[in-house]
Amino acid sequence: LQNYNQVDPQRVGAYGLSLGAYSVALLAAVDPRLKLVGLVAGAGNMPSILSYSTQRVPLKLRTERMTALNDFSVTDYENNLRTNIRFDPIYMTKNPNTKKYFMLIDTNDADVPSANQHELWEALGQPAHLDVNMTHAETIISAATIHFDEILKNIVSRF
């Protein structure tokens, strides 16, 4: 983006939904060129998310891996993941600029557990946020519909 005359490098931001929000938060932790970050139903602590998510794919992978290991302790599974997953925004964020973040947090999410969304919010220094009480899919859809104007207003006001 920096190579385009139309782009002001002081006004570059990123917006992510769900796993995209995790990815954007991770990118923001290592790239100071991102001046604004919008996160929708995103979380940190991937070992915990993969251990406790009710989403179909993580649940299937967890079940298959625990069966293959003949270990049915979710705590052991999480600890094993924790030793192998080293890249996570909650661990990589150091002295965050809370003004550059805005989060839409789903307080009723089982797919990307609400506790993990809150954990990322804490790690980012408790930035401005909007809480919703929906399913994960409803939160993502609402970010593009009923909550879009509020999210956009919060993001634009930070530039």
PDB file of N, CA, C and O in Angstrom, residues 47-48 50-52 62 66 71-83:
ATOM      1  N   PRO A  47      -4.572 -21.679  21.953  1.00  0.00           N
ATOM      2  CA  PRO A  47      -4.679 -23.005  22.575  1.00  0.00           C
ATOM      3  C   PRO A  47      -6.006 -23.192  23.323  1.00  0.00           C
ATOM      4  O   PRO A  47      -6.631 -24.245  23.234  1.00  0.00           O
ATOM      5  N   SER A  48      -6.451 -22.166  24.013  1.00  0.00           N
ATOM      6  CA  SER A  48      -7.724 -22.247  24.724  1.00  0.00           C
ATOM      7  C   SER A  48      -8.899 -22.296  23.751  1.00  0.00           C
ATOM      8  O   SER A  48      -9.839 -23.072  23.932  1.00  0.00           O
ATOM      9  N   LEU A  50      -8.971 -23.429  20.666  1.00  0.00           N
ATOM     10  CA  LEU A  50      -9.028 -24.746  20.029  1.00  0.00           C
ATOM     11  C   LEU A  50      -9.457 -25.838  21.001  1.00  0.00           C
ATOM     12  O   LEU A  50     -10.014 -26.856  20.594  1.00  0.00           O
ATOM     13  N   SER A  51      -9.232 -25.609  22.274  1.00  0.00           N
ATOM     14  CA  SER A  51      -9.599 -26.613  23.285  1.00  0.00           C
ATOM     15  C   SER A  51     -11.064 -26.536  23.697  1.00  0.00           C
ATOM     16  O   SER A  51     -11.647 -27.554  24.081  1.00  0.00           O
ATOM     17  N   TYR A  52     -11.650 -25.358  23.629  1.00  0.00           N
ATOM     18  CA  TYR A  52     -13.004 -25.203  24.177  1.00  0.00           C
ATOM     19  C   TYR A  52     -14.047 -24.727  23.179  1.00  0.00           C
ATOM     20  O   TYR A  52     -15.226 -24.670  23.510  1.00  0.00           O
ATOM     21  N   ARG A  62     -10.146 -31.622  17.546  1.00  0.00           N
ATOM     22  CA  ARG A  62      -9.860 -31.941  18.946  1.00  0.00           C
ATOM     23  C   ARG A  62     -10.235 -33.393  19.232  1.00  0.00           C
ATOM     24  O   ARG A  62      -9.459 -34.143  19.826  1.00  0.00           O
ATOM     25  N   MET A  66      -7.424 -36.127  20.189  1.00  0.00           N
ATOM     26  CA  MET A  66      -7.472 -36.726  21.523  1.00  0.00           C
ATOM     27  C   MET A  66      -7.676 -38.244  21.432  1.00  0.00           C
ATOM     28  O   MET A  66      -7.098 -38.996  22.211  1.00  0.00           O
ATOM     29  N   ASP A  71      -5.942 -39.797  24.839  1.00  0.00           N
ATOM     30  CA  ASP A  71      -5.922 -38.876  25.980  1.00  0.00           C
ATOM     31  C   ASP A  71      -7.185 -38.030  25.896  1.00  0.00           C
ATOM     32  O   ASP A  71      -7.373 -37.283  24.936  1.00  0.00           O
ATOM     33  N   PHE A  72      -8.022 -38.131  26.873  1.00  0.00           N
ATOM     34  CA  PHE A  72      -9.302 -37.445  26.817  1.00  0.00           C
ATOM     35  C   PHE A  72      -9.395 -36.306  27.823  1.00  0.00           C
ATOM     36  O   PHE A  72     -10.479 -35.887  28.215  1.00  0.00           O
ATOM     37  N   SER A  73      -8.257 -35.771  28.209  1.00  0.00           N
ATOM     38  CA  SER A  73      -8.218 -34.615  29.102  1.00  0.00           C
ATOM     39  C   SER A  73      -8.081 -33.348  28.260  1.00  0.00           C
ATOM     40  O   SER A  73      -7.060 -33.142  27.595  1.00  0.00           O
ATOM     41  N   VAL A  74      -9.107 -32.513  28.287  1.00  0.00           N
ATOM     42  CA  VAL A  74      -9.055 -31.254  27.540  1.00  0.00           C
ATOM     43  C   VAL A  74      -7.943 -30.364  28.091  1.00  0.00           C
ATOM     44  O   VAL A  74      -7.276 -29.655  27.336  1.00  0.00           O
ATOM     45  N   THR A  75      -7.701 -30.442  29.381  1.00  0.00           N
ATOM     46  CA  THR A  75      -6.620 -29.654  29.986  1.00  0.00           C
ATOM     47  C   THR A  75      -5.268 -30.076  29.421  1.00  0.00           C
ATOM     48  O   THR A  75      -4.439 -29.227  29.067  1.00  0.00           O
ATOM     49  N   ASP A  76      -5.036 -31.380  29.291  1.00  0.00           N
ATOM     50  CA  ASP A  76      -3.791 -31.866  28.698  1.00  0.00           C
ATOM     51  C   ASP A  76      -3.688 -31.439  27.238  1.00  0.00           C
ATOM     52  O   ASP A  76      -2.613 -31.057  26.762  1.00  0.00           O
ATOM     53  N   TYR A  77      -4.802 -31.522  26.527  1.00  0.00           N
ATOM     54  CA  TYR A  77      -4.837 -31.105  25.123  1.00  0.00           C
ATOM     55  C   TYR A  77      -4.452 -29.629  25.003  1.00  0.00           C
ATOM     56  O   TYR A  77      -3.611 -29.259  24.193  1.00  0.00           O
ATOM     57  N   GLU A  78      -5.047 -28.791  25.841  1.00  0.00           N
ATOM     58  CA  GLU A  78      -4.729 -27.357  25.817  1.00  0.00           C
ATOM     59  C   GLU A  78      -3.255 -27.118  26.143  1.00  0.00           C
ATOM     60  O   GLU A  78      -2.585 -26.319  25.481  1.00  0.00           O
ATOM     61  N   ASN A  79      -2.734 -27.795  27.151  1.00  0.00           N
ATOM     62  CA  ASN A  79      -1.325 -27.617  27.523  1.00  0.00           C
ATOM     63  C   ASN A  79      -0.387 -28.062  26.405  1.00  0.00           C
ATOM     64  O   ASN A  79       0.642 -27.426  26.163  1.00  0.00           O
ATOM     65  N   ASN A  80      -0.750 -29.143  25.711  1.00  0.00           N
ATOM     66  CA  ASN A  80       0.041 -29.596  24.580  1.00  0.00           C
ATOM     67  C   ASN A  80       0.033 -28.529  23.480  1.00  0.00           C
ATOM     68  O   ASN A  80       1.078 -28.204  22.914  1.00  0.00           O
ATOM     69  N   LEU A  81      -1.125 -27.981  23.184  1.00  0.00           N
ATOM     70  CA  LEU A  81      -1.212 -26.922  22.174  1.00  0.00           C
ATOM     71  C   LEU A  81      -0.400 -25.703  22.601  1.00  0.00           C
ATOM     72  O   LEU A  81       0.264 -25.068  21.776  1.00  0.00           O
ATOM     73  N   ARG A  82      -0.450 -25.380  23.870  1.00  0.00           N
ATOM     74  CA  ARG A  82       0.255 -24.194  24.372  1.00  0.00           C
ATOM     75  C   ARG A  82       1.767 -24.299  24.144  1.00  0.00           C
ATOM     76  O   ARG A  82       2.428 -23.304  23.884  1.00  0.00           O
ATOM     77  N   THR A  83       2.311 -25.506  24.220  1.00  0.00           N
ATOM     78  CA  THR A  83       3.748 -25.659  23.980  1.00  0.00           C
ATOM     79  C   THR A  83       4.087 -25.573  22.497  1.00  0.00           C
ATOM     80  O   THR A  83       5.245 -25.341  22.144  1.00  0.00           O
TER      81      THR A  83
END
